[in-house]
XYZ file of C-alpha atoms in Angstrom:
155
model
C 0.041 -0.130 0.141
C 1.176 3.231 -1.008
C 0.227 6.321 1.102
C 1.705 9.797 0.343
C 1.556 12.086 3.675
C 2.544 16.110 2.777
C 5.734 17.138 5.475
C 5.827 20.639 4.685
C 5.748 22.466 1.486
C 8.414 21.264 -0.760
C 8.676 18.058 0.998
C 6.249 14.166 1.368
C 6.527 11.289 2.897
C 5.764 8.360 0.476
C 4.742 5.142 2.848
C 5.403 1.659 1.380
C 3.278 -0.644 3.550
C 4.210 -4.265 2.447
C 2.482 -7.034 4.834
C 4.622 -9.166 2.300
C 6.608 -8.526 -0.930
C 6.048 -5.192 -2.564
C 3.351 -6.030 -4.562
C 2.775 -5.356 -8.921
C 0.229 -3.276 -8.331
C 3.058 -0.905 -5.796
C 5.928 -1.755 -7.526
C 4.683 -0.586 -10.619
C 3.368 2.192 -9.592
C 6.583 3.608 -7.655
C 8.046 2.703 -10.717
C 5.953 4.241 -13.446
C 4.687 7.797 -11.109
C 8.462 8.221 -9.355
C 10.651 6.965 -11.355
C 12.257 4.843 -9.059
C 13.942 1.826 -10.161
C 13.877 -1.864 -10.590
C 17.067 -1.648 -8.209
C 15.893 0.200 -5.691
C 12.699 -1.470 -5.806
C 14.465 -4.994 -5.152
C 16.335 -3.646 -2.070
C 14.312 -2.498 -0.190
C 11.453 -4.344 -0.410
C 14.463 -7.634 0.367
C 13.192 -8.462 3.757
C 17.020 -10.598 3.780
C 18.378 -7.175 2.223
C 22.315 -6.280 4.430
C 22.577 -2.376 6.149
C 24.024 -0.166 3.078
C 24.061 2.971 1.492
C 23.742 3.002 -2.147
C 23.274 6.212 -4.810
C 22.299 5.558 -7.851
C 23.626 7.895 -10.211
C 21.146 6.872 -13.224
C 17.706 7.812 -11.492
C 18.903 9.739 -8.987
C 17.730 8.825 -6.143
C 19.267 7.625 -2.065
C 18.679 4.164 -0.579
C 19.790 3.824 3.295
C 19.026 -0.130 4.875
C 19.330 -0.777 8.046
C 18.443 -2.709 10.798
C 14.780 -1.551 13.030
C 13.335 -3.143 16.166
C 11.106 -6.080 15.292
C 7.966 -4.415 16.946
C 5.795 -7.510 17.060
C 9.006 -10.046 18.370
C 9.779 -10.621 21.665
C 12.935 -13.249 21.206
C 15.774 -14.209 22.034
C 16.560 -15.286 18.188
C 18.469 -12.279 17.561
C 17.645 -12.311 13.891
C 13.757 -11.968 14.397
C 14.350 -9.370 17.366
C 16.053 -6.894 13.914
C 14.426 -6.915 10.581
C 15.634 -4.401 7.466
C 13.645 -1.043 6.231
C 14.700 0.874 3.457
C 14.949 4.792 2.650
C 15.067 6.018 -0.162
C 16.083 9.788 -0.665
C 14.563 11.176 -4.833
C 14.302 14.848 -5.400
C 11.741 16.220 -2.216
C 10.438 13.056 -0.943
C 10.974 10.188 1.084
C 10.248 6.827 0.444
C 9.470 4.514 3.786
C 9.556 1.083 2.940
C 8.620 -0.667 5.965
C 6.331 -4.720 6.782
C 4.064 -5.165 9.572
C 6.778 -5.744 12.611
C 8.525 -2.325 11.063
C 5.916 -0.224 9.920
C 5.668 2.206 13.684
C 8.892 3.942 12.029
C 6.745 6.293 10.023
C 4.864 6.770 13.493
C 8.543 8.237 14.713
C 8.836 10.425 11.514
C 5.367 11.694 11.979
C 6.018 12.890 16.023
C 9.233 14.141 13.837
C 7.541 16.105 11.549
C 6.365 18.872 14.534
C 10.064 19.856 15.480
C 11.042 21.168 11.824
C 10.840 24.032 9.972
C 10.087 24.864 6.894
C 13.536 26.320 6.714
C 15.535 23.119 7.054
C 17.750 22.301 3.689
C 18.077 18.381 4.649
C 14.950 18.105 6.358
C 14.385 14.276 4.456
C 18.583 13.439 5.776
C 17.270 14.323 9.245
C 14.134 12.218 9.854
C 16.418 9.541 9.019
C 19.481 11.121 11.414
C 17.147 10.924 14.352
C 15.188 7.484 14.111
C 18.539 6.703 13.694
C 18.903 8.079 17.380
C 16.627 7.151 19.334
C 16.412 3.648 17.611
C 19.752 3.103 19.364
C 18.670 4.416 22.819
C 16.765 1.424 22.021
C 18.916 -0.751 21.473
C 21.052 -0.010 23.979
C 17.956 0.175 26.577
C 17.097 -3.581 25.862
C 21.062 -4.207 26.139
C 20.982 -3.198 30.112
C 17.360 -4.995 30.589
C 18.777 -7.557 29.500
C 22.258 -8.204 31.265
C 20.319 -7.163 34.034
C 18.403 -10.074 33.895
C 21.461 -12.399 33.067
C 23.033 -10.994 36.223
C 19.599 -11.437 38.793
C 19.223 -14.617 37.184
C 23.450 -15.754 38.017
C 22.521 -14.768 41.510
């Protein structure tokens, strides 16, 4: 499902939320209406994609892939505790590619929107970095809680 959200007069968030894989209708719309390439969409939609930063010269699109906490999983299996999300930046548009377990990231972006003014030149990048800081804080807290539990178990 693709939703277009106005962030300010100049910037838009294109929320691309897939329950499983990106469907053909959404893929076609992203290619035809937003000029994204199949290569960018393949990376953004890959549930096993490793963290990366790339720039596609043909479409003038930045791609940032990194892992976030799986909102629906509280497991000791690290492979299920974090899942990839993707941001693509093209022109004044921020594309966010998420699944059911990572779609909460959209709420962080919309929450952060209230803290920015129209004058921000690199607004889309600031959204990404703001989320990164928030995510790292969550990971630090979870790590402390895990260590605390291990210490209590050993006592």
